[in-house]
XYZ file of C-alpha atoms in Angstrom:
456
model
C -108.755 119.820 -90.964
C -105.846 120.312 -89.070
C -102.449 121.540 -90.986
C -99.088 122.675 -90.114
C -96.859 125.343 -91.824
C -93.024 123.996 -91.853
C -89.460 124.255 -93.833
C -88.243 121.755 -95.393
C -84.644 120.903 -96.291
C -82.867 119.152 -99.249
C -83.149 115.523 -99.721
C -82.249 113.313 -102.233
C -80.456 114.479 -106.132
C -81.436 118.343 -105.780
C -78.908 118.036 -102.287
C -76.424 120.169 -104.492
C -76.953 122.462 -107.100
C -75.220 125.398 -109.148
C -76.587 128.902 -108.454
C -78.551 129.146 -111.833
C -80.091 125.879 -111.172
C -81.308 126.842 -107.864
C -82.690 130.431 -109.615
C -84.507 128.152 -112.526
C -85.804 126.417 -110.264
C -87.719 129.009 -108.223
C -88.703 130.987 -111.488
C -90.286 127.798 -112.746
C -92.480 127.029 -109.433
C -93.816 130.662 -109.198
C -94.934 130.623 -113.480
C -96.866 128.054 -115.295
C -95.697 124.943 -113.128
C -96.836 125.637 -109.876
C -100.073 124.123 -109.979
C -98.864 121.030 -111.383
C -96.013 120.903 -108.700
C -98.561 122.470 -105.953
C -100.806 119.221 -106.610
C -98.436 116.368 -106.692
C -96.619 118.056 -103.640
C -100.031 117.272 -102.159
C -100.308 113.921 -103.441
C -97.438 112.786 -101.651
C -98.273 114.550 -98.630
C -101.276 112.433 -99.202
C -99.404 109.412 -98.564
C -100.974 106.173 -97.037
C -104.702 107.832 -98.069
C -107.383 105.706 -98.904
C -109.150 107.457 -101.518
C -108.903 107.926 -104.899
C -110.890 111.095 -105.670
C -109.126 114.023 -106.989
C -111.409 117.153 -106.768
C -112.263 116.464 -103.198
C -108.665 116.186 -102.242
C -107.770 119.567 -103.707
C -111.155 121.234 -102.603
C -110.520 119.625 -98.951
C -107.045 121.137 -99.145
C -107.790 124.610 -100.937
C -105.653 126.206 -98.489
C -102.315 124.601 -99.106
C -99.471 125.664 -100.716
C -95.734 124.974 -101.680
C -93.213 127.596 -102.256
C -89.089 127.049 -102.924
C -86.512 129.147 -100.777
C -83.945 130.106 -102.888
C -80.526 129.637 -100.495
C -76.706 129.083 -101.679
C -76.568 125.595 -100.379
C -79.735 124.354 -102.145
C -83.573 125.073 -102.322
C -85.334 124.922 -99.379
C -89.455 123.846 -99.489
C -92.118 126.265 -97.282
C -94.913 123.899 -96.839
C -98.715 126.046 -95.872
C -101.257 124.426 -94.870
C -99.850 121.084 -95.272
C -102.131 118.084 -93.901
C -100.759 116.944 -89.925
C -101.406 113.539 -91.072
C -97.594 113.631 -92.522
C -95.858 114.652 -89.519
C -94.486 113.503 -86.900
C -94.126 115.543 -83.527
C -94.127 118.131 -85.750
C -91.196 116.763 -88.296
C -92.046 115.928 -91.526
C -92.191 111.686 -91.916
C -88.341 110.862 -93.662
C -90.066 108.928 -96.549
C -92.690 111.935 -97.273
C -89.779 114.821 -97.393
C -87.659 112.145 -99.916
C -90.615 112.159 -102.173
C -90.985 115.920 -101.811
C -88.243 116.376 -103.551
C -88.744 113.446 -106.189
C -91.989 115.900 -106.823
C -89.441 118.911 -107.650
C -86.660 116.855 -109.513
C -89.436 115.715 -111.721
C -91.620 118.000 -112.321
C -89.613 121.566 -112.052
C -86.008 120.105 -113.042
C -86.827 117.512 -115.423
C -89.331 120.381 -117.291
C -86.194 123.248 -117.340
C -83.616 120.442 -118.607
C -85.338 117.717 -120.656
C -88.417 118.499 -121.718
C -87.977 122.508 -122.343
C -87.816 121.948 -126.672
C -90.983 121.680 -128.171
C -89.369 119.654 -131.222
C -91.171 116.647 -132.258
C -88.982 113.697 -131.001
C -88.328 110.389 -133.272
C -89.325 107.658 -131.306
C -85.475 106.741 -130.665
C -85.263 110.801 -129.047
C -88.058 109.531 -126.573
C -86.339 106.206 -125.810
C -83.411 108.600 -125.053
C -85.539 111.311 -122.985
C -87.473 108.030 -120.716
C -83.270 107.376 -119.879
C -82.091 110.657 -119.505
C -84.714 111.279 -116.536
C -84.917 107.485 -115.479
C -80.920 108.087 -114.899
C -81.632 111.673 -113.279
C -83.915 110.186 -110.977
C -80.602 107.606 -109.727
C -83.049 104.211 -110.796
C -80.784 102.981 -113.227
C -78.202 100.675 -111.699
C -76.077 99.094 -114.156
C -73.489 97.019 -111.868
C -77.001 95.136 -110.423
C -78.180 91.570 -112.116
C -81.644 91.837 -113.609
C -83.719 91.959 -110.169
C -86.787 94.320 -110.797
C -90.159 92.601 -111.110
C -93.090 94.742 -112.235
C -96.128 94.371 -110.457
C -98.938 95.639 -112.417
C -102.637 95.659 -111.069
C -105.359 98.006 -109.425
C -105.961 100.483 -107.213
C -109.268 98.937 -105.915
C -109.032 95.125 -105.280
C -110.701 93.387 -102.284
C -108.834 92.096 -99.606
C -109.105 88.490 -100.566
C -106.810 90.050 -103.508
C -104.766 92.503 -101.617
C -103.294 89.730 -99.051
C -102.486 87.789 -101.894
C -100.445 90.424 -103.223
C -98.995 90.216 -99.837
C -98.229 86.693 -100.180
C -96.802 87.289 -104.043
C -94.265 90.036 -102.970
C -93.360 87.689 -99.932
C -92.358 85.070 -102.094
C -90.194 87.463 -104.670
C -88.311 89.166 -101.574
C -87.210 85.745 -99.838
C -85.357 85.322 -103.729
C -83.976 88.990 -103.359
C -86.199 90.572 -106.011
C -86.540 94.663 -106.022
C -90.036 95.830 -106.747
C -91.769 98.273 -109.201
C -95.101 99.045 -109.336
C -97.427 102.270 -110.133
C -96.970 103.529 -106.907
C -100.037 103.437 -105.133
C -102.825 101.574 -103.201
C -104.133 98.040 -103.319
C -102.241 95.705 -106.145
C -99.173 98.523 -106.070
C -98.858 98.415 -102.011
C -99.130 94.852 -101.500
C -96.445 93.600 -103.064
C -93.507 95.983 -102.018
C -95.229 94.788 -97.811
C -94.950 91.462 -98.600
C -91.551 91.722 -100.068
C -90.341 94.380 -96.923
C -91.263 91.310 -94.577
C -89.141 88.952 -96.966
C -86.058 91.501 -97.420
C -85.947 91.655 -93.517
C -85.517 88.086 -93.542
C -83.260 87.619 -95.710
C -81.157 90.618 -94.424
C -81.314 92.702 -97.239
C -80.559 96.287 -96.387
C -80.435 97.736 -100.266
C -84.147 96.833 -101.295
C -85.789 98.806 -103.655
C -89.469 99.780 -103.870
C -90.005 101.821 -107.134
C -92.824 103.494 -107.722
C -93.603 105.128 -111.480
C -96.348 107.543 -111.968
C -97.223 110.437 -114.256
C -98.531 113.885 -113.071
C -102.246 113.184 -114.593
C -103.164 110.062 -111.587
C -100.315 110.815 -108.903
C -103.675 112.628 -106.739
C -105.476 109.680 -107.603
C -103.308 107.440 -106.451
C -101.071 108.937 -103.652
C -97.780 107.230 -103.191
C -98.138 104.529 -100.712
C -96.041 104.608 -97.756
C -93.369 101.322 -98.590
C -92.262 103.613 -102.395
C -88.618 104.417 -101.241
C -87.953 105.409 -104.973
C -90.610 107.693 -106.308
C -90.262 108.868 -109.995
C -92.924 110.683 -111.877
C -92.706 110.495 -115.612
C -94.071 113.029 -117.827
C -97.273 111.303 -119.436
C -98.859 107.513 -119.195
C -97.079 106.757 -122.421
C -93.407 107.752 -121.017
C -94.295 105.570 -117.727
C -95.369 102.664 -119.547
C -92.194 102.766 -121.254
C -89.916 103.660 -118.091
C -91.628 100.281 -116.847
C -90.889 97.725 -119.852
C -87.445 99.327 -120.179
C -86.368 98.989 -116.557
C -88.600 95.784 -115.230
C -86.919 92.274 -115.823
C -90.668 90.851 -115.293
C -93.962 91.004 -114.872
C -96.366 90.166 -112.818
C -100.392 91.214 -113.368
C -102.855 90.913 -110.469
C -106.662 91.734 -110.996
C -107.540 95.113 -111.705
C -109.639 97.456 -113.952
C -109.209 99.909 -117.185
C -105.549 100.995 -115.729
C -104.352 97.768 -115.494
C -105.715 96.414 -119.266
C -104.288 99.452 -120.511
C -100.852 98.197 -119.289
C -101.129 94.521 -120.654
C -102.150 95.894 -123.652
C -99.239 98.141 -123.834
C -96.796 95.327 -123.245
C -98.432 92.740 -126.023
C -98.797 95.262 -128.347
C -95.142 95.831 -128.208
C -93.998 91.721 -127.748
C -95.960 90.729 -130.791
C -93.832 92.742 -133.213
C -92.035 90.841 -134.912
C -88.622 92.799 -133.714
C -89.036 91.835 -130.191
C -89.656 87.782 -131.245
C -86.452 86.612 -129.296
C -86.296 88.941 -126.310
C -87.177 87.716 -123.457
C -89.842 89.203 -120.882
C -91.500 86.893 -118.448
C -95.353 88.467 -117.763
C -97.262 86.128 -115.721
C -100.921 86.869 -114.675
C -101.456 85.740 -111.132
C -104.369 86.025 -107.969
C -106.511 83.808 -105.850
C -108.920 81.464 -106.427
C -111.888 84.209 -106.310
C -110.179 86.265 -109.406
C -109.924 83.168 -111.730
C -113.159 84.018 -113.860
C -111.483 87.709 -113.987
C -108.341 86.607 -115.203
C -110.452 84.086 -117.924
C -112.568 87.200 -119.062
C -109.143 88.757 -119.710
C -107.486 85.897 -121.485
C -111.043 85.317 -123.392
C -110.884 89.326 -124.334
C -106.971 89.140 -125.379
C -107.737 85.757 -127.388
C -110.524 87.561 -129.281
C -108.926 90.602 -130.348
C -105.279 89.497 -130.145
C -105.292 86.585 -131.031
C -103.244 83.520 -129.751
C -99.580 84.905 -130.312
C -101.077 87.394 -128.122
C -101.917 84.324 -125.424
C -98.699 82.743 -125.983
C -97.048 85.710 -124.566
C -98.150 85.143 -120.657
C -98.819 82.283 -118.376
C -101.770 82.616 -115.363
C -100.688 81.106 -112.327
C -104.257 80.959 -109.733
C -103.645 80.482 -105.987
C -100.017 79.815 -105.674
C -97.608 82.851 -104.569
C -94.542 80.594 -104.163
C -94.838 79.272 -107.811
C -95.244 83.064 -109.454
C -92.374 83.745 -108.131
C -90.512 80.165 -109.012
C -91.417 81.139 -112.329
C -90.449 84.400 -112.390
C -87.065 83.745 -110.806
C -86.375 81.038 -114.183
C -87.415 83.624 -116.452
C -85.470 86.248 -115.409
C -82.480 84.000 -115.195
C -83.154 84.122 -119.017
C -83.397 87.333 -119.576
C -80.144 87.542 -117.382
C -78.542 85.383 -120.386
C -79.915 86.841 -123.126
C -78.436 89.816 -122.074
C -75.152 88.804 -121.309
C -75.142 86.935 -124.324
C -76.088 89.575 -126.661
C -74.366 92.576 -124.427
C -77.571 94.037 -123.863
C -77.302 96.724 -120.722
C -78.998 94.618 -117.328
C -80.500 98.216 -116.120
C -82.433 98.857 -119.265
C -83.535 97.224 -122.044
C -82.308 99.219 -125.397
C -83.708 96.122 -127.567
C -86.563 96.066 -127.024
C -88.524 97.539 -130.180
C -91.162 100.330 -129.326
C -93.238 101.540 -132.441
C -93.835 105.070 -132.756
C -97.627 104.782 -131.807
C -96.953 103.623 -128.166
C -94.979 106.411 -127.216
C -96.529 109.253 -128.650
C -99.053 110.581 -126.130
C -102.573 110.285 -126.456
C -105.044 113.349 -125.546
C -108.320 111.482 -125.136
C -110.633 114.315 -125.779
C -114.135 113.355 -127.238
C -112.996 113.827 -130.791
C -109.540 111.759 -130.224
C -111.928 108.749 -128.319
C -114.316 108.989 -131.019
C -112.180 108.587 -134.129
C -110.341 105.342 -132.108
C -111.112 102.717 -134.501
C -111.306 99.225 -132.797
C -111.921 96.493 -136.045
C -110.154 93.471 -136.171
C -109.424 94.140 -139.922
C -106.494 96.292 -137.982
C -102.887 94.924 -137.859
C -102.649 93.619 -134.588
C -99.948 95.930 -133.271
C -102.249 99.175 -134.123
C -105.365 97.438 -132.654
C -103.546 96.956 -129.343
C -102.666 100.886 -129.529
C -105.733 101.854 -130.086
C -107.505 99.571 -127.675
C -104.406 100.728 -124.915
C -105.624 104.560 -126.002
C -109.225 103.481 -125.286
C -108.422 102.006 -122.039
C -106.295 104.975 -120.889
C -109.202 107.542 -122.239
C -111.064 105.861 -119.282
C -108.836 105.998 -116.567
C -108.619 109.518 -117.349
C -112.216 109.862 -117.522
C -112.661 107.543 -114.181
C -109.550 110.157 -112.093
C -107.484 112.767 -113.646
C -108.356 116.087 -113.484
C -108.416 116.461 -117.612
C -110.476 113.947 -118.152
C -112.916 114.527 -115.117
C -113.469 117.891 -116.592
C -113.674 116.629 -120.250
C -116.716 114.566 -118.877
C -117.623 117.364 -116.864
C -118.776 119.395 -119.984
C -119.099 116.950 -123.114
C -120.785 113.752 -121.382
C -119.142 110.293 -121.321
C -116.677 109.271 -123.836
C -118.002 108.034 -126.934
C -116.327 104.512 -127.999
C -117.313 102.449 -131.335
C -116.288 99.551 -132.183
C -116.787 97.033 -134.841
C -119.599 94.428 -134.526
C -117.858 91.405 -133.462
C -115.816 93.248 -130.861
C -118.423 95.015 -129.358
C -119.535 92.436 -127.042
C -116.007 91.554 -125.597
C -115.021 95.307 -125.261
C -118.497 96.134 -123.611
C -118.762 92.819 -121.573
C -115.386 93.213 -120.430
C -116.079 96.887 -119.172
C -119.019 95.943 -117.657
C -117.320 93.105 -115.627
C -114.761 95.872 -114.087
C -118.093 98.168 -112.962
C -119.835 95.029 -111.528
C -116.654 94.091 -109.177
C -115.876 97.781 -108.243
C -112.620 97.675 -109.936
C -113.730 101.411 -111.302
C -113.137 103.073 -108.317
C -112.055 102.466 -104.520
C -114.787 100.511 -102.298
C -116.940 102.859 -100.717
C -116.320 105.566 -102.688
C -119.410 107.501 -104.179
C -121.157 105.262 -106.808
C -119.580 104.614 -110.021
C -120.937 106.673 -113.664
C -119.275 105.306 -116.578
C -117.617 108.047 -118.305
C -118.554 106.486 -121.471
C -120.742 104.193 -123.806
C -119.388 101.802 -126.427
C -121.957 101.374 -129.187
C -121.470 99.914 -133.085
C -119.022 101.042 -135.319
C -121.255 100.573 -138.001
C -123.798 102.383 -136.912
């Protein structure tokens, strides 16, 4: 594999720093950080790959490393080893060094001046903590009208699906909307294209393509080449809350566990009663070839849910140009809600977030084993725990936790009760069947789990 060795120089919010900053900041990347900071500098020199299998990445790049150079007018990056595939004539691609240094600010800085107390935080602390490194990271922009649509949706979609992303994110730039997704390939990429073609157009020249992603599936999911905004959160449950707190709306396209994890997230927190006048548009959109997928998921929601649950979202099938007539009415509602209640534009402090969504969840075999899915449940805790199941999976299906939790105890063992069963199962079958587990043409898929009878 051919590599090059090169320096890099500041870029972005770590541009200027005091002396003791720049001395934390080397401390931290030579202790107990580097290998977290080592990987996702990887990740992103990763960018545009079309894979989605951690282990082999690292083991194909075992010889790579990252060190900071300590210097008076900031901290400089020696890259080893790095793959050529970033470079250009030997310079490092613009886009690639930016996100280089999103991969310090968030992981080295963030971890020596936010996340350094090991207090247990109220849920209101965390709230605080997702905006103290959501305004860090420069995404917050308070003098902008609500703009940011949130596309949600997987990795590995066909490309029937993917060009209809395309044709979804065309239709939202030609109205001037921003875009924030996960940050990676298929559903994540398509949109922010589309839209670039759109914002050309149209003449915008301050678009924004935010990506959000946590330091357990950035490997997994490299950021894709349009992210001009890269900001990794600390854990899935921070993200998912960086993305209901910042998005205006949202948009699902097809996808697998990842993906139902997030619509459960954001029903889960709708349906309580707190949240009963807020307005957040979520529309469920893709072509005519994902209808049945987007009826399994409706059928699934409706049966464990309920139909507040349904209520919540629309499906639009085959029809970019009405998604994003839709979501452009919508978020001229939320834009008067807000003013009308003096709720910020740049993030939404209303919206109620119950303790159990933002706590995070370590889905060892014990922790995915004592989830108890019963419809006897309130319906906010059964969403949590069916999110936690969900994101037990993806962890299971990519990060390196979960790979190795599999690794030595077997697939996760899920129960749930009777009646449920069937959707839960049938539902995770459906994702296996259309390769929504893992990228097409990757090695064939092994479940990393079984679902079997709570009462048994």
């Amino acid at each position: 594999m051919h590599t090059i060795d090169a320096l890099i120089s500041p870029q972005g919010s770590l541009d200027i720093l005091t002396l003791d900053e720049i001395n934390q900041l080397h401390k931290s990347a030579s202790t107990g950080l580097h290998e977290l900071f080592r990987q996702c500098c990887l990740a992103v020199l990763n960018c545009g790959s079309e894979e989605d299998d951690i282990e082999a990445l690292l083991q194909r790049n075992e010889r790579f490393d990252v060190e900071i150079v300590p210097q008076t007018r900031g901290v400089l990056l020696q890259l080893n080893n790095a793959p050529k595939s970033a470079f250009v004539d030997g310079e490092v691609i613009l886009g690639i060094k930016e996100n280089l240094y999103s991969v310090l600010r968030d992981i080295i800085y963030i971890n020596n001046n936010l996340l350094n107390s090991e207090k247990v935080r109220t849920g209101t602390q965390l709230t605080d903590l997702v905006f103290q490194i959501l305004r860090h990271a420069q995404a917050l922009a308070p003098r902008r009208k609500p703009n940011i649509v949130v596309c949600w949706g997987g990795h590995s979609i066909n490309d029937i699906e993917y060009d209809y992303t395309k044709k979804v994110g065309y239709e939202l730039g030609l109205r001037g909307y921003d875009i924030c997704t996960g940050c990676g390939p298929g559903a994540m990429k398509g949109p922010m294209k589309g839209a670039h073609i759109a914002h050309a157009k149209q003449r915008c020249y301050d678009y924004r393509y935010i990506g959000i992603t946590e330091p357990g599936i950035i490997a997994a999911e490299s950021p894709n080449a349009m992210v001009n905004e890269l900001i990794i959160m600390p854990d899935i449950e921070k993200r998912l809350e960086a993305f209901v707190r910042l998005g205006h709306g949202f948009i699902v396209f097809p996808g697998g566990v990842g993906t139902a994890e997030e619509i459960l997230y954001l029903l889960g927190i709708l349906l309580h009663p707190n949240n009963a006048q807020l307005k957040v548009p979520l529309i469920f959109t893709g072509p005519t070839s994902s209808k049945a997928y987007f009826d399994q998921i409706d059928a699934f929601i409706g049966a464990t849910l309920g139909p507040k649950a349904q209520a919540k979202y629309q499906i639009i099938i085959q029809d970019p140009s009405a998604v994003a007539i839709a979501s452009k009415a919508q978020i001229n509602n939320v834009l008067e809600h807000r003013q009308k209640t003096g709720d910020a534009y740049h993030y939404n402090w209303q919206l109620h977030i119950e303790d159990d969504f933002q706590h995070p969840f370590i889905p060892t075999h014990d922790n995915m084993a004592n989830l108890i899915l019963d419809s006897s449940l309130s319906t906010a805790t059964l969403a949590s725990n069916l999110r936690k199941a969900m994101s037990g999976i993806v962890a299971g299906n990519v990060k390196t936790f979960g790979l190795e939790q599999i690794r030595l105890h077997g697939p996760y063992k899920l129960k749930a009760q009777t009646k449920m069963l069937d959707k839960l199962d049938v539902l995770l079958r459906s994702f296996v069947a259309q390769n929504r587990m893992k990228l097409p043409g990757s090695k064939a898929y092994q479940p990393c789990y079984t679902v079997s009878d709570l009462e048994t």
